[in-house]
Short mmCIF file of C-alpha atoms and ligand atoms in Angstrom, two decimals:
data_model
loop_
_atom_site.label_atom_id
_atom_site.label_comp_id
_atom_site.label_asym_id
_atom_site.label_seq_id
_atom_site.Cartn_x
_atom_site.Cartn_y
_atom_site.Cartn_z
CA MET A 443 -5.57 43.70 0.41
CA LYS A 444 -4.21 41.01 -0.84
CA PHE A 445 -5.73 37.45 -0.76
CA ASN A 446 -3.41 34.45 -0.63
CA ILE A 447 -5.52 31.94 -2.16
CA LYS A 448 -4.35 28.66 -2.53
CA PRO A 449 -4.14 26.98 -5.90
CA LEU A 450 -6.87 24.04 -6.15
CA SER A 451 -5.87 20.57 -7.32
CA ILE A 452 -6.82 19.40 -10.99
CA LYS A 453 -9.20 16.98 -9.14
CA THR A 454 -11.18 19.53 -6.89
CA LYS A 455 -11.82 21.76 -9.60
CA LEU A 456 -12.98 19.34 -12.13
CA THR A 457 -15.11 17.48 -9.58
CA LEU A 458 -16.29 21.33 -8.47
CA PHE A 459 -16.63 22.11 -12.17
CA PHE A 460 -18.79 19.06 -13.29
CA ALA A 461 -21.08 19.42 -9.58
CA ILE A 462 -21.51 22.92 -10.69
CA PHE A 463 -22.32 22.07 -14.08
CA SER A 464 -24.69 19.28 -13.53
CA LEU A 465 -26.86 21.27 -10.97
CA ALA A 466 -27.20 24.01 -12.95
CA ILE A 467 -28.68 21.91 -16.34
CA LEU A 468 -30.83 20.14 -13.40
CA GLY A 469 -31.66 23.44 -11.98
CA ILE A 470 -32.84 24.73 -15.37
CA MET A 471 -34.74 21.38 -15.99
CA TRP A 472 -36.26 22.09 -12.12
CA ILE A 473 -37.37 25.58 -13.01
CA SER A 474 -38.83 24.45 -16.19
CA GLN A 475 -40.64 21.27 -15.62
CA VAL A 476 -41.94 21.54 -11.96
CA LEU A 477 -42.38 25.56 -11.16
CA LEU A 478 -43.20 26.61 -14.44
CA LEU A 479 -45.45 23.87 -15.47
CA GLU A 480 -49.05 25.16 -13.75
CA THR A 481 -47.99 28.46 -15.53
CA THR A 482 -47.25 27.30 -18.89
CA TYR A 483 -50.62 25.01 -19.05
CA ASN A 484 -53.06 27.61 -17.41
CA ASN A 485 -51.72 29.92 -19.86
CA LYS A 486 -52.07 27.63 -23.17
CA LYS A 487 -55.67 27.10 -21.52
CA LYS A 488 -56.48 30.61 -21.72
CA ASN A 489 -55.09 30.94 -25.33
CA ASP A 490 -57.41 27.61 -26.24
CA LEU A 491 -60.20 29.25 -24.91
CA ILE A 492 -60.03 32.98 -26.53
CA PHE A 493 -59.07 30.96 -29.56
CA LEU A 494 -62.63 28.89 -29.33
CA GLY A 495 -64.68 31.80 -28.29
CA GLU A 496 -63.74 33.98 -31.37
CA GLU A 497 -64.22 31.07 -33.73
CA ILE A 498 -67.77 30.47 -32.09
CA THR A 499 -68.65 34.28 -32.58
CA ALA A 500 -67.13 34.07 -35.95
CA ASN A 501 -69.82 31.35 -36.65
CA LEU A 502 -72.80 32.88 -34.94
CA ASP A 503 -74.51 33.17 -38.17
CA SER A 504 -73.96 29.87 -39.47
CA SER A 505 -76.74 27.28 -39.94
CA ASP A 506 -74.07 24.83 -38.44
CA LEU A 507 -73.66 26.61 -34.92
CA ASN A 508 -75.60 24.39 -32.85
CA ILE A 509 -73.08 21.16 -34.22
CA LEU A 510 -70.04 23.56 -33.88
CA ILE A 511 -70.62 24.01 -30.16
CA ASN A 512 -71.84 20.18 -29.63
CA GLN A 513 -68.26 19.08 -31.28
CA LYS A 514 -65.90 21.75 -29.21
CA SER A 515 -68.31 21.05 -25.49
CA PHE A 516 -67.79 17.06 -26.08
CA GLY A 517 -64.32 17.06 -27.76
CA ASN A 518 -62.59 19.20 -25.16
CA ASN A 519 -64.65 18.79 -22.11
CA ASN A 520 -65.91 22.23 -22.37
CA ASN A 521 -69.42 23.67 -21.26
CA ILE A 522 -70.58 25.65 -24.16
CA TYR A 523 -73.92 27.71 -23.60
CA LEU A 524 -75.68 30.66 -25.95
CA LEU A 525 -77.82 32.26 -23.04
CA ASN A 526 -80.53 34.92 -23.44
CA GLN A 527 -80.46 38.12 -20.93
CA ASN A 528 -82.26 36.09 -18.74
CA GLY A 529 -79.97 33.02 -18.36
CA MET A 530 -81.88 30.70 -20.25
CA VAL A 531 -80.10 28.56 -22.44
CA LEU A 532 -80.57 29.20 -26.34
CA LEU A 533 -78.10 26.70 -27.97
CA PRO A 534 -77.56 23.96 -27.71
CA ILE A 535 -80.68 23.03 -28.52
CA GLU A 536 -80.57 19.69 -26.77
CA ILE A 537 -80.32 21.48 -23.41
CA ALA A 538 -82.42 24.36 -24.67
CA SER A 539 -85.75 21.89 -25.23
CA THR A 540 -84.86 20.39 -21.34
CA SER A 541 -86.38 21.74 -18.25
CA ASN A 542 -83.11 22.20 -16.96
CA ASN A 543 -82.29 24.77 -19.45
CA PHE A 544 -81.29 27.86 -17.07
CA LEU A 545 -77.56 28.70 -16.02
CA ARG A 546 -77.26 28.61 -12.40
CA SER A 547 -78.01 31.89 -11.05
CA ASN A 548 -75.28 32.86 -9.41
CA LEU A 549 -72.98 32.28 -12.43
CA PHE A 550 -74.96 34.06 -14.80
CA ASN A 551 -74.80 37.00 -12.26
CA ALA A 552 -71.22 36.65 -11.94
CA MET A 553 -71.21 36.79 -15.60
CA ILE A 554 -72.98 39.97 -15.81
CA THR A 555 -71.00 41.65 -13.01
CA ASN A 556 -67.98 40.86 -15.25
CA LEU A 557 -69.23 41.94 -18.02
CA ASN A 558 -70.47 45.10 -16.84
CA ASN A 559 -67.10 45.78 -14.77
CA VAL A 560 -65.26 46.07 -18.52
CA ASP A 561 -65.65 48.50 -21.54
CA ASP A 562 -65.18 45.40 -23.70
CA ASP A 563 -68.01 43.26 -24.77
CA VAL A 564 -65.70 39.97 -23.78
CA VAL A 565 -64.02 38.96 -20.76
CA ILE A 566 -62.43 36.19 -19.14
CA TYR A 567 -61.83 35.21 -15.62
CA LYS A 568 -61.21 32.30 -13.19
CA LEU A 569 -63.98 30.75 -11.35
CA LYS A 570 -63.26 28.73 -8.40
CA ASP A 571 -66.34 26.34 -7.99
CA GLU A 572 -66.33 22.60 -7.48
CA SER A 573 -63.13 22.59 -9.24
CA THR A 574 -61.16 25.52 -10.91
CA SER A 575 -61.96 26.96 -14.73
CA TYR A 576 -61.63 29.38 -17.17
CA VAL A 577 -64.63 31.09 -18.43
CA TYR A 578 -65.08 33.21 -21.32
CA CYS A 579 -67.83 35.44 -21.64
CA ALA A 580 -68.80 37.60 -24.68
CA LYS A 581 -72.00 39.74 -25.32
CA LEU A 582 -73.08 39.07 -28.81
CA ILE A 583 -76.14 40.05 -30.98
CA TYR A 584 -77.95 36.90 -32.25
CA ASN A 585 -81.10 36.92 -34.29
CA GLU A 586 -81.27 40.94 -33.42
CA GLU A 587 -81.35 40.19 -29.73
CA THR A 588 -78.62 40.54 -27.11
CA VAL A 589 -77.47 37.26 -26.29
CA TYR A 590 -74.24 35.85 -24.24
CA LEU A 591 -71.60 33.48 -24.94
CA TYR A 592 -70.91 31.62 -21.67
CA ILE A 593 -67.87 29.02 -22.55
CA ASN A 594 -66.57 27.19 -19.01
CA SER A 595 -63.15 25.60 -19.52
CA PRO A 596 -62.54 23.43 -16.56
CA LEU A 597 -58.62 23.09 -15.29
CA GLU A 598 -57.07 19.70 -14.76
CA PRO A 599 -55.41 19.30 -11.30
CA VAL A 600 -51.59 19.61 -12.45
CA LYS A 601 -50.44 19.27 -8.70
CA GLN A 602 -50.23 15.16 -9.04
CA THR A 603 -48.30 15.47 -12.16
CA ILE A 604 -45.78 18.15 -10.67
CA ALA A 605 -45.25 15.73 -7.60
CA LEU A 606 -44.62 12.74 -10.18
CA LEU A 607 -41.92 14.78 -11.90
CA SER A 608 -40.29 16.09 -8.85
CA TYR A 609 -39.85 12.49 -7.74
CA GLN A 610 -38.28 11.33 -10.94
CA LEU A 611 -36.05 14.68 -11.37
CA LEU A 612 -34.95 13.93 -7.82
CA ILE A 613 -33.47 10.62 -9.15
CA ILE A 614 -32.22 12.15 -11.89
CA THR A 615 -30.36 14.58 -9.91
CA ALA A 616 -28.97 12.23 -7.42
CA ILE A 617 -27.59 10.09 -10.29
CA VAL A 618 -26.25 13.14 -12.52
CA ILE A 619 -24.07 14.02 -9.73
CA LEU A 620 -22.86 10.33 -8.82
CA LEU A 621 -21.90 10.18 -12.35
CA SER A 622 -20.56 13.77 -12.86
CA MET A 623 -18.34 12.57 -9.77
CA VAL A 624 -17.02 9.47 -10.97
CA LEU A 625 -16.40 11.30 -14.28
CA ALA A 626 -14.53 13.95 -12.79
CA ILE A 627 -12.44 11.64 -11.22
CA ILE A 628 -11.42 9.90 -13.98
CA PHE A 629 -10.55 12.78 -15.80
CA SER A 630 -8.76 14.49 -13.49
CA ASN A 631 -6.96 11.38 -12.46
CA ASN A 632 -6.01 10.71 -16.48
CA ILE A 633 -5.03 14.81 -16.50
CA SER A 634 -3.10 15.00 -13.45
CA LYS A 635 -1.43 12.01 -12.86
CA PRO A 636 0.97 12.66 -15.70
CA VAL A 637 1.36 16.12 -14.64
CA VAL A 638 2.48 15.21 -11.42
CA GLN A 639 4.82 13.04 -12.78
CA MET A 640 6.18 15.31 -15.15
CA SER A 641 6.72 17.71 -11.84
CA LYS A 642 8.72 14.79 -10.11
CA ALA A 643 10.87 14.22 -12.95
CA ALA A 644 11.51 17.84 -13.44
CA LYS A 645 12.83 18.36 -9.72
CA LYS A 646 14.74 15.60 -10.30
CA LEU A 647 15.92 17.23 -13.80
CA ALA A 648 16.51 20.53 -11.46
CA LYS A 649 18.98 18.59 -9.13
CA ARG A 650 21.12 17.13 -12.46
CA ASP A 651 19.86 14.36 -12.91
CA PHE A 652 19.44 13.87 -16.67
CA ASN A 653 18.49 10.12 -16.52
CA VAL A 654 14.49 11.30 -16.16
CA VAL A 655 12.24 11.23 -19.22
CA PHE A 656 9.12 13.24 -19.40
CA VAL A 657 6.10 10.87 -20.15
CA GLY A 658 3.20 12.32 -22.13
CA SER A 659 -0.22 10.83 -22.22
CA SER A 660 -3.51 10.82 -24.91
CA TYR A 661 -3.85 15.02 -24.57
CA LYS A 662 -2.24 16.76 -26.94
CA GLU A 663 -1.00 19.81 -24.83
CA ILE A 664 0.57 17.51 -22.28
CA ASN A 665 2.48 15.84 -24.69
CA GLU A 666 3.40 19.02 -26.06
CA LEU A 667 4.57 19.79 -22.24
CA ALA A 668 6.55 16.43 -22.15
CA GLU A 669 8.35 17.61 -25.60
CA THR A 670 9.42 20.63 -24.70
CA LEU A 671 10.59 18.98 -21.27
CA ASN A 672 12.55 16.38 -22.93
CA TYR A 673 13.96 18.74 -25.32
CA THR A 674 15.01 21.17 -22.20
CA LYS A 675 16.79 18.26 -20.89
CA SER A 676 19.03 17.89 -23.93
CA GLU A 677 19.85 21.29 -23.91
CA LEU A 678 20.54 21.29 -20.43
CA MET A 679 22.55 17.68 -20.77
CA LYS A 680 24.30 19.77 -23.95
CA SER A 681 25.45 23.18 -21.87
CA ASP A 682 26.42 20.82 -19.16
CA ASP A 683 28.54 18.80 -20.58
CA MET A 684 29.86 22.27 -22.57
CA GLN A 685 30.48 23.35 -19.21
CA LYS A 686 32.38 20.34 -18.03
CA GLN A 687 34.83 20.46 -21.34
CA LEU A 688 35.29 24.70 -21.01
CA ILE A 689 36.22 24.24 -17.33
CA ALA A 690 38.45 20.88 -18.38
CA ASN A 691 39.94 23.34 -21.35
CA VAL A 692 40.67 26.64 -19.47
CA SER A 693 41.97 24.15 -16.29
CA HIS A 694 44.27 22.56 -19.11
CA ASP A 695 45.26 26.21 -20.65
CA LEU A 696 45.80 28.05 -17.17
CA LYS A 697 47.98 24.82 -15.94
CA THR A 698 50.38 25.48 -18.73
CA PRO A 699 51.20 28.60 -18.45
CA LEU A 700 51.33 29.04 -14.80
CA THR A 701 53.70 25.91 -15.17
CA MET A 702 56.19 27.60 -17.69
CA ILE A 703 56.32 31.18 -15.68
CA LYS A 704 56.66 29.31 -12.33
CA ALA A 705 59.75 27.23 -13.65
CA TYR A 706 60.95 30.23 -15.57
CA ALA A 707 60.52 32.19 -12.79
CA GLU A 708 62.84 30.17 -10.63
CA MET A 709 65.42 29.86 -13.04
CA ILE A 710 65.99 33.38 -13.47
CA ARG A 711 65.97 33.08 -9.51
CA ASP A 712 68.47 30.50 -8.66
CA LEU A 713 70.52 30.16 -12.14
CA ASN A 714 70.86 32.94 -14.52
CA GLY A 715 70.22 36.00 -12.84
CA ASP A 716 73.12 38.02 -13.76
CA ASP A 717 73.47 36.73 -17.40
CA LYS A 718 71.32 39.13 -19.30
CA VAL A 719 71.00 37.41 -22.51
CA LYS A 720 69.38 34.50 -20.91
CA ARG A 721 67.12 36.91 -18.39
CA LYS A 722 66.00 38.64 -21.52
CA LYS A 723 64.66 35.16 -23.04
CA ASN A 724 63.49 33.60 -19.63
CA THR A 725 61.72 36.69 -18.62
CA ASN A 726 60.33 37.25 -22.34
CA ILE A 727 58.80 33.57 -22.17
CA ILE A 728 56.87 34.65 -18.99
CA ILE A 729 55.49 37.73 -20.65
CA ASP A 730 54.46 35.76 -23.21
CA GLU A 731 52.71 33.09 -21.13
CA THR A 732 51.38 35.76 -19.06
CA ASP A 733 49.62 37.20 -22.41
CA ARG A 734 48.01 33.55 -22.85
CA LEU A 735 46.84 33.63 -19.57
CA ALA A 736 45.45 37.16 -20.42
CA ALA A 737 44.19 35.90 -23.69
CA LEU A 738 42.16 33.36 -21.93
CA VAL A 739 40.53 35.70 -19.22
CA ASN A 740 39.58 38.03 -22.02
CA ASP A 741 37.63 34.96 -24.36
CA ILE A 742 35.88 34.18 -21.26
CA LEU A 743 34.91 37.75 -20.45
CA ASN A 744 33.62 38.42 -24.04
CA ILE A 745 31.53 35.34 -24.01
CA SER A 746 29.53 36.53 -21.06
CA LYS A 747 29.34 39.68 -22.96
CA ALA A 748 28.72 38.35 -26.55
CA GLY A 749 25.53 36.61 -24.29
CA THR A 750 24.48 39.68 -22.68
CA GLY A 751 24.95 43.11 -23.98
CA LEU A 752 24.24 41.77 -28.11
CA ASP A 753 20.27 43.67 -27.78
CA ASN A 754 21.14 47.06 -27.79
CA PHE A 755 24.62 48.18 -29.15
CA GLU A 756 24.95 50.83 -31.44
CA LYS A 757 25.09 50.61 -35.12
CA LYS A 758 26.49 52.83 -37.90
CA GLU A 759 28.16 53.55 -41.22
CA GLU A 760 31.79 52.29 -40.65
CA ASN A 761 34.58 51.39 -42.98
CA ILE A 762 35.56 48.20 -42.95
CA SER A 763 38.18 47.96 -44.83
CA GLU A 764 40.00 50.04 -42.26
CA ILE A 765 38.42 47.75 -39.28
CA VAL A 766 40.03 44.53 -41.07
CA MET A 767 43.66 46.38 -41.94
CA GLY A 768 43.85 47.51 -38.18
CA ILE A 769 43.37 44.10 -37.10
CA ILE A 770 45.92 42.55 -39.53
CA GLU A 771 48.56 45.14 -38.08
CA LYS A 772 47.76 43.35 -35.15
CA PHE A 773 49.42 40.36 -36.51
CA GLY A 774 52.09 42.12 -37.75
CA VAL A 775 54.38 40.77 -35.25
CA LEU A 776 53.94 37.36 -36.17
CA GLU A 777 55.10 38.13 -39.57
CA GLU A 778 58.06 39.75 -38.09
CA TYR A 779 58.99 37.02 -35.43
CA LYS A 780 57.37 33.87 -36.20
CA SER A 781 57.70 33.74 -39.91
CA TYR A 782 53.91 33.88 -40.66
CA LYS A 783 53.11 34.87 -44.39
CA PHE A 784 50.02 37.28 -44.33
CA ILE A 785 48.65 37.64 -48.14
CA ILE A 786 46.48 40.37 -48.17
CA ASP A 787 43.94 41.58 -50.72
CA VAL A 788 41.72 44.41 -48.99
CA ASP A 789 40.21 46.95 -51.25
CA THR A 790 39.93 50.18 -49.68
CA ASP A 791 37.35 52.32 -48.56
CA LEU A 792 34.20 49.82 -48.51
CA PHE A 793 31.76 51.09 -46.24
CA SER A 794 28.82 49.04 -44.04
CA ILE A 795 27.07 49.39 -41.10
CA CYS A 796 27.71 47.51 -38.28
CA ASN A 797 29.01 48.11 -34.44
CA LYS A 798 32.58 48.92 -34.40
CA GLU A 799 34.22 47.09 -31.71
CA LYS A 800 32.01 44.10 -32.31
CA MET A 801 33.61 43.82 -35.58
CA GLU A 802 36.75 44.13 -34.37
CA GLN A 803 36.21 41.56 -32.29
CA VAL A 804 34.89 39.23 -34.59
CA ILE A 805 37.77 39.57 -37.49
CA TYR A 806 40.39 39.02 -34.83
CA ASN A 807 38.70 36.01 -33.57
CA LEU A 808 38.75 34.63 -37.23
CA ILE A 809 42.38 35.80 -38.09
CA ALA A 810 43.70 34.36 -34.64
CA ASN A 811 41.80 31.03 -35.31
CA ALA A 812 43.66 30.82 -38.79
CA VAL A 813 46.90 31.52 -36.96
CA ASN A 814 46.33 28.88 -34.77
CA TYR A 815 45.44 26.08 -37.27
CA THR A 816 47.21 26.85 -40.67
CA GLY A 817 49.73 24.36 -41.88
CA ASP A 818 53.46 24.22 -41.86
CA ASP A 819 53.83 26.60 -44.63
CA LYS A 820 52.16 29.29 -42.18
CA LYS A 821 50.22 31.05 -44.83
CA ILE A 822 47.18 33.23 -44.28
CA THR A 823 45.12 34.92 -46.91
CA ILE A 824 42.87 37.61 -46.12
CA SER A 825 40.80 39.26 -48.56
CA LEU A 826 37.88 42.02 -48.63
CA LYS A 827 36.14 42.50 -51.74
CA GLU A 828 32.87 43.99 -53.19
CA PHE A 829 30.53 41.81 -55.13
CA LYS A 830 27.10 43.21 -56.53
CA ASP A 831 24.82 43.12 -53.30
CA TYR A 832 27.37 42.62 -50.39
CA ILE A 833 31.23 42.80 -49.39
CA ARG A 834 32.86 39.91 -48.68
CA PHE A 835 35.71 38.78 -46.00
CA VAL A 836 37.56 35.84 -46.39
CA VAL A 837 40.00 34.05 -44.16
CA ILE A 838 41.71 31.51 -45.48
CA ASP A 839 44.51 29.38 -43.89
CA THR A 840 46.24 25.86 -45.37
CA GLY A 841 45.64 23.61 -42.33
CA LYS A 842 43.97 20.23 -41.50
CA GLY A 843 40.74 21.95 -42.39
CA ILE A 844 37.17 20.70 -40.64
CA PRO A 845 35.61 17.45 -41.27
CA LYS A 846 32.07 18.10 -42.78
CA GLU A 847 30.34 16.32 -39.34
CA LEU A 848 31.84 18.91 -37.30
CA LEU A 849 31.46 22.03 -39.44
CA GLU A 850 28.03 22.73 -37.32
CA ASN A 851 29.32 22.36 -34.09
CA ILE A 852 32.53 24.60 -34.28
CA TRP A 853 29.86 27.31 -33.72
CA ASP A 854 28.85 26.16 -30.50
CA ARG A 855 29.88 27.38 -27.22
CA TYR A 856 32.57 25.69 -25.32
CA TYR A 857 33.34 23.62 -28.57
CA ARG A 858 36.88 22.32 -28.92
CA SER A 859 38.41 20.07 -31.13
CA VAL A 860 40.03 17.51 -29.13
CA GLU A 861 43.49 18.36 -30.14
CA THR A 862 45.29 20.82 -28.08
CA HIS A 863 47.15 23.53 -30.29
CA LYS A 864 50.36 24.70 -29.71
CA ARG A 865 50.41 27.65 -31.21
CA PRO A 866 50.95 31.65 -30.94
CA ILE A 867 47.16 32.39 -29.50
CA LYS A 868 46.13 30.27 -27.09
CA GLY A 869 41.87 29.66 -27.49
CA SER A 870 39.32 28.31 -25.18
CA GLY A 871 36.64 27.25 -27.29
CA LEU A 872 34.65 30.50 -27.23
CA GLY A 873 36.11 32.50 -29.99
CA LEU A 874 33.49 30.68 -32.75
CA SER A 875 30.76 31.22 -30.62
CA ILE A 876 31.31 34.90 -29.97
CA VAL A 877 31.57 35.14 -33.85
CA LYS A 878 28.40 33.51 -34.44
CA SER A 879 26.38 35.61 -31.86
CA ILE A 880 27.65 38.76 -32.96
CA LEU A 881 27.28 38.32 -36.34
CA ASN A 882 23.57 36.73 -35.89
CA ALA A 883 22.81 39.63 -34.15
CA HIS A 884 23.77 41.71 -36.86
CA GLY A 885 22.14 39.95 -39.19
CA PHE A 886 24.97 38.82 -41.67
CA ASN A 887 25.74 36.26 -43.54
CA PHE A 888 28.34 33.81 -42.59
CA GLY A 889 30.27 30.82 -42.78
CA VAL A 890 32.96 28.49 -43.39
CA ASP A 891 33.89 26.35 -46.52
CA SER A 892 36.48 23.39 -45.55
CA ILE A 893 38.33 20.76 -47.32
CA VAL A 894 40.16 18.35 -45.37
CA GLY A 895 43.83 18.60 -45.67
CA SER A 896 43.74 21.48 -47.61
CA GLY A 897 42.78 24.22 -45.28
CA SER A 898 39.40 26.31 -44.17
CA SER A 899 38.00 29.46 -45.63
CA PHE A 900 35.84 31.68 -43.14
CA TYR A 901 33.84 34.62 -44.47
CA ILE A 902 31.55 37.29 -43.66
CA ASP A 903 29.02 38.86 -46.00
CA PHE A 904 29.17 42.60 -44.93
CA PRO A 905 25.52 44.05 -46.53
CA LYS A 906 26.31 47.23 -49.15
CA ILE A 907 25.20 50.42 -47.92
CA ILE A 908 22.28 51.50 -50.66
CA ASP A 909 21.97 55.26 -51.28
P1 LIG B 1398 39.04 27.60 -30.06
O1 LIG B 1398 39.70 28.84 -28.89
O2 LIG B 1398 39.48 26.20 -29.85
O3 LIG B 1398 39.94 27.90 -31.25
P2 LIG B 1398 36.94 28.56 -31.54
O4 LIG B 1398 35.54 28.49 -31.08
O5 LIG B 1398 37.54 29.80 -32.14
O6 LIG B 1398 37.63 27.68 -30.04
O7 LIG B 1398 36.80 26.90 -32.37
C1 LIG B 1398 36.00 26.26 -32.19
C2 LIG B 1398 36.84 25.03 -32.78
O8 LIG B 1398 36.66 25.16 -34.17
C3 LIG B 1398 38.32 24.80 -32.74
O9 LIG B 1398 38.78 24.43 -31.57
C4 LIG B 1398 38.86 24.23 -33.93
O10 LIG B 1398 38.51 22.95 -33.73
C5 LIG B 1398 37.92 24.67 -34.65
N1 LIG B 1398 38.63 25.58 -35.76
C6 LIG B 1398 38.39 26.89 -35.67
N2 LIG B 1398 39.13 27.52 -36.36
C7 LIG B 1398 39.63 26.96 -37.32
C8 LIG B 1398 40.26 26.66 -38.45
N3 LIG B 1398 40.43 27.83 -38.69
N4 LIG B 1398 40.86 25.54 -39.38
C9 LIG B 1398 40.50 24.46 -38.43
N5 LIG B 1398 39.53 24.63 -37.71
C10 LIG B 1398 39.32 25.56 -36.92
#
């Protein structure tokens, strides 16, 4: 069976917690002070009595026995007698010498009966006469005669003390509960207020209101939560900006080729349907533009793949030299028709462990960028060289370069420099973010060196295979 328990508010929980805590403490006090007071007192009295009985027994042969008995009698409100077998008082002498020197026969009889009922020579029992008392009786030998030590230690009435304590505790209980409630309310207000405020702000944020600010409090955890939420907000803002930018980029990039395709198609239909050369030229433009659209769609697809499928791709030993040369070949057409100059310095048969498809994507993107951004000399240098610990792949262009302050941004998703390039391979601002996620997932070292005005050099270090 499933119970749907509604979570309680901080205020209710804290109040309950404080109330239970103070009740528990007070309960312990009640039990120890009120319920156990009598038992504790009685036990102590009994132990004292046993100790006194043993002390007198030990001093039976002492010449100061009478003094000791007197001392212990008056000091502690005890009645101590040494009696003979008839119940006549032998000590203290002060009583023995009076006419009233017999223990009341009923008490003496009770004592003898109690002593007879046990094997021991000592017995302790509770006497309820005029008032309650503990009685210690011992059968001893004194001056070669059987005698009895009788100590009566009256118990003070504790009922009154208990009543007084109960009254005090009742007042304390009331005050403590009231105080705990007040404290609970203060604490819970302190804690819950900023949380409630943050929850309101978070709801606004969910509706894309980026003006909200998450305010912390004097509690460390709540402060951390506020900081995290503010950080989340700034990240959301960034991604929101980037998405807007992407939509702007993509729609811009979609619009241009579509307009071109339409214009050239109309031209073929209306003007040069019969002119073979012109028709070929115009249909080629249509094909080119369609390719641009396809590249754009591919980039968008790739970024979602790069974002999601990076956790479990297969890696194995690959010939990096072949991968690089394979990609360079695809750009051959640019060398042939668009007068690009590729300077290639790729060592053969260099191996590393990676995912071939992803690496092809990375190298393709870096070369495509170099093609797009290189200078008017249309020169691109590509190299793959073996170093002591790694194999370094480098693509160098002769373009405008990237200003230092933008070097970090270029790897961000959707980031594009404001300038729209009119180059063979249309981009979407996604290329380098794909490169970054793939290389990070491989754990490879990579980066860019750029000099404004002279060009950029992107590099990847492939780890060497250690036998
Ligand atoms: P894009 O489709 O805009 O090329 P990328 O993610 O590949 O997207 O690159 C992001 C940005 O980085 C580019 O818009 C450009 O500003 C900058 N960039 C990338 N490669 C180069 C390069 N070789 N030279 C100069 N700037 C570059």
